[in-house]
Short mmCIF file of C-alpha atoms in Angstrom, two decimals:
data_model
loop_
_atom_site.label_atom_id
_atom_site.label_comp_id
_atom_site.label_asym_id
_atom_site.label_seq_id
_atom_site.Cartn_x
_atom_site.Cartn_y
_atom_site.Cartn_z
CA UNK A 600 104.07 126.15 68.69
CA UNK A 601 101.00 126.00 67.56
CA UNK A 602 100.15 127.96 64.18
CA UNK A 603 97.93 127.34 61.09
CA UNK A 604 96.62 124.33 63.62
CA UNK A 605 99.85 122.22 63.52
CA UNK A 606 102.68 121.70 66.19
CA UNK A 607 106.12 122.23 65.06
CA UNK A 608 107.48 119.65 67.05
CA UNK A 609 110.74 120.35 66.46
CA UNK A 610 110.94 123.64 68.24
CA UNK A 611 108.99 121.98 71.37
CA UNK A 612 111.18 119.09 71.46
CA UNK A 613 114.28 122.05 71.57
CA UNK A 614 112.60 124.46 73.54
CA UNK A 615 111.62 121.75 76.12
CA UNK A 616 115.50 120.28 76.16
CA UNK A 617 116.57 123.55 77.15
CA UNK A 618 114.26 124.50 80.18
CA UNK A 619 115.47 124.45 83.26
CA UNK A 620 112.76 121.91 85.01
CA UNK A 621 112.62 120.20 83.16
CA UNK A 622 112.86 116.33 83.30
CA UNK A 623 113.84 114.11 79.96
CA UNK A 624 115.79 111.13 78.98
CA UNK A 625 118.14 110.59 75.96
CA UNK A 626 119.25 106.90 74.62
CA UNK A 627 119.35 106.51 70.87
CA UNK A 628 117.36 108.03 68.62
CA UNK A 629 114.80 108.39 71.37
CA UNK A 630 113.36 111.05 73.51
CA UNK A 631 111.01 109.90 77.18
CA UNK A 632 110.08 113.24 78.51
CA UNK A 633 109.13 113.24 82.24
CA UNK A 634 106.44 114.92 83.45
CA UNK A 635 104.45 115.56 86.87
CA UNK A 636 100.67 116.04 87.93
CA UNK A 637 100.40 118.48 90.92
CA UNK A 638 98.54 116.49 93.22
CA UNK A 639 98.34 112.37 92.90
CA UNK A 640 95.71 110.79 92.78
CA UNK A 641 93.63 108.32 95.26
CA UNK A 642 95.17 105.05 92.92
CA UNK A 643 98.29 106.96 93.10
CA UNK A 644 98.28 107.32 96.61
CA UNK A 645 97.83 104.52 97.52
CA UNK A 646 100.02 102.30 95.58
CA UNK A 647 103.38 104.73 97.66
CA UNK A 648 101.67 104.24 100.54
CA UNK A 649 101.77 100.45 99.53
CA UNK A 650 105.07 99.84 98.52
CA UNK A 651 106.30 102.30 101.18
CA UNK A 652 105.16 100.04 103.88
CA UNK A 653 106.09 96.33 102.44
CA UNK A 654 109.79 98.12 101.51
CA UNK A 655 109.73 99.52 105.15
CA UNK A 656 108.49 96.16 106.80
CA UNK A 657 105.60 97.62 108.90
CA UNK A 658 103.44 95.20 110.79
CA UNK A 659 100.00 95.53 109.58
CA UNK A 660 101.81 95.59 105.66
CA UNK A 661 101.24 91.79 104.24
CA UNK A 662 101.96 91.01 100.70
CA UNK A 663 99.30 89.76 98.32
CA UNK A 664 100.76 88.99 95.14
CA UNK A 665 96.50 89.81 93.79
CA UNK A 666 97.75 93.36 93.95
CA UNK A 667 100.63 92.79 91.33
CA UNK A 668 98.16 93.44 88.28
CA UNK A 669 97.25 96.96 89.63
CA UNK A 670 100.46 98.76 89.67
CA UNK A 671 101.22 100.56 86.38
CA UNK A 672 104.50 101.98 86.57
CA UNK A 673 107.55 99.38 85.18
CA UNK A 674 109.81 101.24 88.49
CA UNK A 675 106.08 100.22 90.78
CA UNK A 676 106.11 96.74 89.60
CA UNK A 677 109.85 96.14 89.49
CA UNK A 678 109.89 97.77 93.83
CA UNK A 679 106.92 94.89 94.22
CA UNK A 680 108.67 91.98 92.78
CA UNK A 681 112.10 92.40 94.27
CA UNK A 682 110.03 92.64 97.21
CA UNK A 683 108.23 89.58 96.32
CA UNK A 684 111.10 87.62 95.75
CA UNK A 685 113.51 88.92 99.44
CA UNK A 686 109.96 88.44 101.60
CA UNK A 687 109.23 84.34 98.99
CA UNK A 688 112.78 84.10 100.25
CA UNK A 689 112.85 84.91 103.64
CA UNK A 690 114.83 87.41 103.74
CA UNK A 691 114.17 91.02 104.24
CA UNK A 692 114.08 93.51 101.82
CA UNK A 693 116.96 96.64 101.63
CA UNK A 694 115.71 100.06 101.20
CA UNK A 695 119.48 100.51 99.83
CA UNK A 696 119.26 97.89 96.94
CA UNK A 697 116.37 99.82 95.55
CA UNK A 698 119.36 102.74 94.93
CA UNK A 699 120.82 99.72 92.78
CA UNK A 700 118.31 98.81 90.84
CA UNK A 701 117.91 101.52 88.67
CA UNK A 702 120.98 103.70 87.05
CA UNK A 703 120.15 106.73 87.77
CA UNK A 704 117.87 107.58 90.79
CA UNK A 705 119.39 111.05 91.52
CA UNK A 706 116.79 111.97 88.80
CA UNK A 707 114.35 109.42 89.26
CA UNK A 708 111.98 111.65 91.82
CA UNK A 709 109.32 108.70 91.88
CA UNK A 710 111.83 106.11 93.73
CA UNK A 711 112.98 108.96 95.75
CA UNK A 712 109.52 110.35 96.95
CA UNK A 713 108.50 106.44 97.79
CA UNK A 714 111.33 105.98 100.02
CA UNK A 715 110.70 109.80 101.79
CA UNK A 716 107.30 108.76 102.17
CA UNK A 717 108.11 105.62 103.31
CA UNK A 718 110.51 106.43 105.89
CA UNK A 719 107.88 109.56 106.99
CA UNK A 720 105.59 107.11 107.96
CA UNK A 721 104.98 105.71 111.57
CA UNK A 722 103.23 102.78 112.12
CA UNK A 723 100.13 102.81 113.96
CA UNK A 724 97.76 101.65 114.02
CA UNK A 725 95.76 104.02 111.85
CA UNK A 726 97.73 103.27 109.59
CA UNK A 727 96.77 98.80 109.22
CA UNK A 728 93.17 100.92 108.40
CA UNK A 729 94.63 102.95 105.48
CA UNK A 730 96.25 100.40 103.95
CA UNK A 731 93.22 97.77 104.17
CA UNK A 732 91.91 100.22 101.68
CA UNK A 733 95.14 100.87 99.75
CA UNK A 734 94.78 97.66 98.89
CA UNK A 735 91.42 97.80 98.27
CA UNK A 736 91.48 100.60 96.07
CA UNK A 737 94.49 98.63 94.05
CA UNK A 738 92.74 95.58 93.53
CA UNK A 739 89.29 97.96 92.02
CA UNK A 740 91.70 99.72 89.38
CA UNK A 741 92.08 95.94 88.28
CA UNK A 742 88.77 95.45 87.88
CA UNK A 743 87.64 98.69 86.11
CA UNK A 744 91.23 97.48 84.04
CA UNK A 745 88.77 94.20 83.23
CA UNK A 746 85.53 95.82 82.81
CA UNK A 747 86.60 98.71 80.23
CA UNK A 748 88.82 96.03 78.52
CA UNK A 749 85.80 93.96 77.42
CA UNK A 750 84.42 96.85 77.03
CA UNK A 751 86.41 97.37 74.01
CA UNK A 752 86.24 94.54 72.54
CA UNK A 753 82.45 94.16 72.66
CA UNK A 754 83.18 97.89 71.19
CA UNK A 755 85.03 96.50 68.41
CA UNK A 756 83.36 92.73 67.92
CA UNK A 757 81.64 92.47 64.93
CA UNK A 758 80.23 89.04 65.85
CA UNK A 759 77.28 89.51 67.68
CA UNK A 760 77.66 85.24 69.87
CA UNK A 761 81.02 87.10 70.59
CA UNK A 762 80.10 90.22 71.66
CA UNK A 763 77.25 88.78 74.06
CA UNK A 764 80.16 87.01 75.74
CA UNK A 765 82.21 90.07 75.89
CA UNK A 766 79.29 91.86 77.66
CA UNK A 767 78.07 88.53 79.82
CA UNK A 768 81.40 88.55 81.08
CA UNK A 769 81.65 92.54 81.17
CA UNK A 770 78.05 91.66 83.80
CA UNK A 771 79.80 89.76 85.79
CA UNK A 772 82.54 91.70 86.31
CA UNK A 773 80.07 94.42 87.31
CA UNK A 774 78.73 92.69 90.30
CA UNK A 775 82.32 91.52 91.99
#
């Protein structure tokens, strides 16, 4: 694929599509290739745990609207919105409805893993502490995203007064 410092993208895509373990979706003139990391970081584990405990109605899991901004996976946002909608309407979220929300859950390993994960979580007090830790990880990711955004804005800004304003906001966020 690589030769003379260039990548033959068409060749790469064709080989990727014929590889047995490749996951991809083609629609119109677009191909979406899915990748999997061998290990999940603390943030991903936290989001999965919080969503699974909310979906499976664990006693210690309390809905917090603030975490939505810290969920970056669009499928997980959709699940969070469903849980929130059902909870606010006084209804209990139904796990099987998750399958109805997505076109191809057979090939959506993230959704299947989330549901399997939720089914395996026992209701014990230790998990309540872990749930709170996970909530803090998600809320921290929101703050980090805001701080990173302010740094980028300040770096790109030519006007000294605006740059100083971004830096003041940055400092205020860093104190949180």
